Amino acid sequence: MFEPVHGSAPDIAGKGVVNPIAAILTAGMMLDFLGARRAAARIQKAVAAVLAEGKVRTPDLGGRSKTTEVTAAILEHL
């Protein structure tokens, strides 16, 4: 019921360039559905803050950051 649907991407598997934002926001949607609205809002705000800063972005968003770097930046905001 809660999954980031985007298809498979074997051409980029293991390269660390996948954008983790959809998966993270999906987790927030699940928390909201389960009634953990404050936690869901925190996730949404953390993602929005990282995107607004523009320092950490995966290649699909015009950046050069790795998946782990984007994830770490979002976790720092949490």
mmCIF file with all atom_site columns, C-alpha atoms in Angstrom:
data_model
loop_
_atom_site.group_PDB
_atom_site.id
_atom_site.type_symbol
_atom_site.label_atom_id
_atom_site.label_alt_id
_atom_site.label_comp_id
_atom_site.label_asym_id
_atom_site.label_entity_id
_atom_site.label_seq_id
_atom_site.pdbx_PDB_ins_code
_atom_site.Cartn_x
_atom_site.Cartn_y
_atom_site.Cartn_z
_atom_site.occupancy
_atom_site.B_iso_or_equiv
_atom_site.pdbx_formal_charge
_atom_site.auth_seq_id
_atom_site.auth_comp_id
_atom_site.auth_asym_id
_atom_site.auth_atom_id
_atom_site.pdbx_PDB_model_num
ATOM 1  C CA . MET A 1 1  ? 0.000  0.000  0.000   1.00 0.00 ? 1  MET A CA 1
ATOM 2  C CA . PHE A 1 2  ? 2.901  2.347  0.674   1.00 0.00 ? 2  PHE A CA 1
ATOM 3  C CA . GLU A 1 3  ? 5.730  2.060  -1.799  1.00 0.00 ? 3  GLU A CA 1
ATOM 4  C CA . PRO A 1 4  ? 7.601  4.375  -4.119  1.00 0.00 ? 4  PRO A CA 1
ATOM 5  C CA . VAL A 1 5  ? 6.632  2.985  -7.508  1.00 0.00 ? 5  VAL A CA 1
ATOM 6  C CA . HIS A 1 6  ? 9.088  3.874  -10.219 1.00 0.00 ? 6  HIS A CA 1
ATOM 7  C CA . GLY A 1 7  ? 10.049 0.637  -11.921 1.00 0.00 ? 7  GLY A CA 1
ATOM 8  C CA . SER A 1 8  ? 13.349 -1.176 -11.979 1.00 0.00 ? 8  SER A CA 1
ATOM 9  C CA . ALA A 1 9  ? 16.611 0.427  -12.975 1.00 0.00 ? 9  ALA A CA 1
ATOM 10 C CA . PRO A 1 10 ? 19.232 -2.285 -13.456 1.00 0.00 ? 10 PRO A CA 1
ATOM 11 C CA . ASP A 1 11 ? 21.457 0.158  -15.356 1.00 0.00 ? 11 ASP A CA 1
ATOM 12 C CA . ILE A 1 12 ? 22.108 2.184  -12.182 1.00 0.00 ? 12 ILE A CA 1
ATOM 13 C CA . ALA A 1 13 ? 21.994 -0.620 -9.600  1.00 0.00 ? 13 ALA A CA 1
ATOM 14 C CA . GLY A 1 14 ? 24.876 -0.386 -7.151  1.00 0.00 ? 14 GLY A CA 1
ATOM 15 C CA . LYS A 1 15 ? 26.084 2.993  -8.391  1.00 0.00 ? 15 LYS A CA 1
ATOM 16 C CA . GLY A 1 16 ? 24.709 5.018  -5.476  1.00 0.00 ? 16 GLY A CA 1
ATOM 17 C CA . VAL A 1 17 ? 22.866 7.485  -7.687  1.00 0.00 ? 17 VAL A CA 1
ATOM 18 C CA . VAL A 1 18 ? 19.279 6.521  -6.883  1.00 0.00 ? 18 VAL A CA 1
ATOM 19 C CA . ASN A 1 19 ? 17.148 9.294  -5.427  1.00 0.00 ? 19 ASN A CA 1
ATOM 20 C CA . PRO A 1 20 ? 15.899 8.101  -1.992  1.00 0.00 ? 20 PRO A CA 1
ATOM 21 C CA . ILE A 1 21 ? 13.363 10.904 -1.549  1.00 0.00 ? 21 ILE A CA 1
ATOM 22 C CA . ALA A 1 22 ? 10.357 8.968  -2.872  1.00 0.00 ? 22 ALA A CA 1
ATOM 23 C CA . ALA A 1 23 ? 11.009 6.105  -0.469  1.00 0.00 ? 23 ALA A CA 1
ATOM 24 C CA . ILE A 1 24 ? 11.470 8.511  2.448   1.00 0.00 ? 24 ILE A CA 1
ATOM 25 C CA . LEU A 1 25 ? 8.306  10.474 1.647   1.00 0.00 ? 25 LEU A CA 1
ATOM 26 C CA . THR A 1 26 ? 6.394  7.208  1.255   1.00 0.00 ? 26 THR A CA 1
ATOM 27 C CA . ALA A 1 27 ? 7.419  6.257  4.776   1.00 0.00 ? 27 ALA A CA 1
ATOM 28 C CA . GLY A 1 28 ? 6.032  9.622  5.884   1.00 0.00 ? 28 GLY A CA 1
ATOM 29 C CA . MET A 1 29 ? 2.749  8.923  4.118   1.00 0.00 ? 29 MET A CA 1
ATOM 30 C CA . MET A 1 30 ? 2.500  5.605  5.937   1.00 0.00 ? 30 MET A CA 1
ATOM 31 C CA . LEU A 1 31 ? 3.133  7.273  9.290   1.00 0.00 ? 31 LEU A CA 1
ATOM 32 C CA . ASP A 1 32 ? 0.444  9.844  8.542   1.00 0.00 ? 32 ASP A CA 1
ATOM 33 C CA . PHE A 1 33 ? -2.011 7.089  7.637   1.00 0.00 ? 33 PHE A CA 1
ATOM 34 C CA . LEU A 1 34 ? -1.186 5.285  10.888  1.00 0.00 ? 34 LEU A CA 1
ATOM 35 C CA . GLY A 1 35 ? -1.907 8.441  12.875  1.00 0.00 ? 35 GLY A CA 1
ATOM 36 C CA . ALA A 1 36 ? 1.677  9.527  13.545  1.00 0.00 ? 36 ALA A CA 1
ATOM 37 C CA . ARG A 1 37 ? 1.073  12.918 11.995  1.00 0.00 ? 37 ARG A CA 1
ATOM 38 C CA . ARG A 1 38 ? 3.851  14.753 13.809  1.00 0.00 ? 38 ARG A CA 1
ATOM 39 C CA . ALA A 1 39 ? 6.444  12.225 12.652  1.00 0.00 ? 39 ALA A CA 1
ATOM 40 C CA . ALA A 1 40 ? 5.084  12.401 9.107   1.00 0.00 ? 40 ALA A CA 1
ATOM 41 C CA . ALA A 1 41 ? 5.280  16.186 9.147   1.00 0.00 ? 41 ALA A CA 1
ATOM 42 C CA . ARG A 1 42 ? 8.867  16.055 10.403  1.00 0.00 ? 42 ARG A CA 1
ATOM 43 C CA . ILE A 1 43 ? 9.839  13.845 7.479   1.00 0.00 ? 43 ILE A CA 1
ATOM 44 C CA . GLN A 1 44 ? 8.158  16.130 4.970   1.00 0.00 ? 44 GLN A CA 1
ATOM 45 C CA . LYS A 1 45 ? 9.847  19.195 6.480   1.00 0.00 ? 45 LYS A CA 1
ATOM 46 C CA . ALA A 1 46 ? 13.255 17.524 6.489   1.00 0.00 ? 46 ALA A CA 1
ATOM 47 C CA . VAL A 1 47 ? 12.963 16.594 2.812   1.00 0.00 ? 47 VAL A CA 1
ATOM 48 C CA . ALA A 1 48 ? 11.724 20.076 1.928   1.00 0.00 ? 48 ALA A CA 1
ATOM 49 C CA . ALA A 1 49 ? 14.615 21.668 3.821   1.00 0.00 ? 49 ALA A CA 1
ATOM 50 C CA . VAL A 1 50 ? 17.225 19.575 2.006   1.00 0.00 ? 50 VAL A CA 1
ATOM 51 C CA . LEU A 1 51 ? 15.675 20.355 -1.366  1.00 0.00 ? 51 LEU A CA 1
ATOM 52 C CA . ALA A 1 52 ? 15.438 24.069 -0.538  1.00 0.00 ? 52 ALA A CA 1
ATOM 53 C CA . GLU A 1 53 ? 19.114 24.212 0.447   1.00 0.00 ? 53 GLU A CA 1
ATOM 54 C CA . GLY A 1 54 ? 20.044 22.747 -2.929  1.00 0.00 ? 54 GLY A CA 1
ATOM 55 C CA . LYS A 1 55 ? 23.440 21.540 -1.723  1.00 0.00 ? 55 LYS A CA 1
ATOM 56 C CA . VAL A 1 56 ? 22.711 17.819 -1.828  1.00 0.00 ? 56 VAL A CA 1
ATOM 57 C CA . ARG A 1 57 ? 20.955 16.471 -4.910  1.00 0.00 ? 57 ARG A CA 1
ATOM 58 C CA . THR A 1 58 ? 21.098 13.237 -6.832  1.00 0.00 ? 58 THR A CA 1
ATOM 59 C CA . PRO A 1 59 ? 21.849 13.312 -10.577 1.00 0.00 ? 59 PRO A CA 1
ATOM 60 C CA . ASP A 1 60 ? 18.168 13.133 -11.537 1.00 0.00 ? 60 ASP A CA 1
ATOM 61 C CA . LEU A 1 61 ? 17.741 16.501 -9.795  1.00 0.00 ? 61 LEU A CA 1
ATOM 62 C CA . GLY A 1 62 ? 20.786 18.049 -11.421 1.00 0.00 ? 62 GLY A CA 1
ATOM 63 C CA . GLY A 1 63 ? 23.266 17.263 -8.670  1.00 0.00 ? 63 GLY A CA 1
ATOM 64 C CA . ARG A 1 64 ? 26.188 14.956 -8.073  1.00 0.00 ? 64 ARG A CA 1
ATOM 65 C CA . SER A 1 65 ? 25.341 13.569 -4.627  1.00 0.00 ? 65 SER A CA 1
ATOM 66 C CA . LYS A 1 66 ? 25.168 9.880  -3.848  1.00 0.00 ? 66 LYS A CA 1
ATOM 67 C CA . THR A 1 67 ? 22.088 8.184  -2.419  1.00 0.00 ? 67 THR A CA 1
ATOM 68 C CA . THR A 1 68 ? 23.761 7.931  0.981   1.00 0.00 ? 68 THR A CA 1
ATOM 69 C CA . GLU A 1 69 ? 24.609 11.643 1.027   1.00 0.00 ? 69 GLU A CA 1
ATOM 70 C CA . VAL A 1 70 ? 21.014 12.672 0.362   1.00 0.00 ? 70 VAL A CA 1
ATOM 71 C CA . THR A 1 71 ? 19.765 10.247 2.995   1.00 0.00 ? 71 THR A CA 1
ATOM 72 C CA . ALA A 1 72 ? 22.284 11.560 5.536   1.00 0.00 ? 72 ALA A CA 1
ATOM 73 C CA . ALA A 1 73 ? 21.286 15.167 4.853   1.00 0.00 ? 73 ALA A CA 1
ATOM 74 C CA . ILE A 1 74 ? 17.616 14.352 5.424   1.00 0.00 ? 74 ILE A CA 1
ATOM 75 C CA . LEU A 1 75 ? 18.448 12.463 8.616   1.00 0.00 ? 75 LEU A CA 1
ATOM 76 C CA . GLU A 1 76 ? 20.421 15.476 9.885   1.00 0.00 ? 76 GLU A CA 1
ATOM 77 C CA . HIS A 1 77 ? 17.297 17.612 9.516   1.00 0.00 ? 77 HIS A CA 1
ATOM 78 C CA . LEU A 1 78 ? 15.233 15.102 11.443  1.00 0.00 ? 78 LEU A CA 1
#
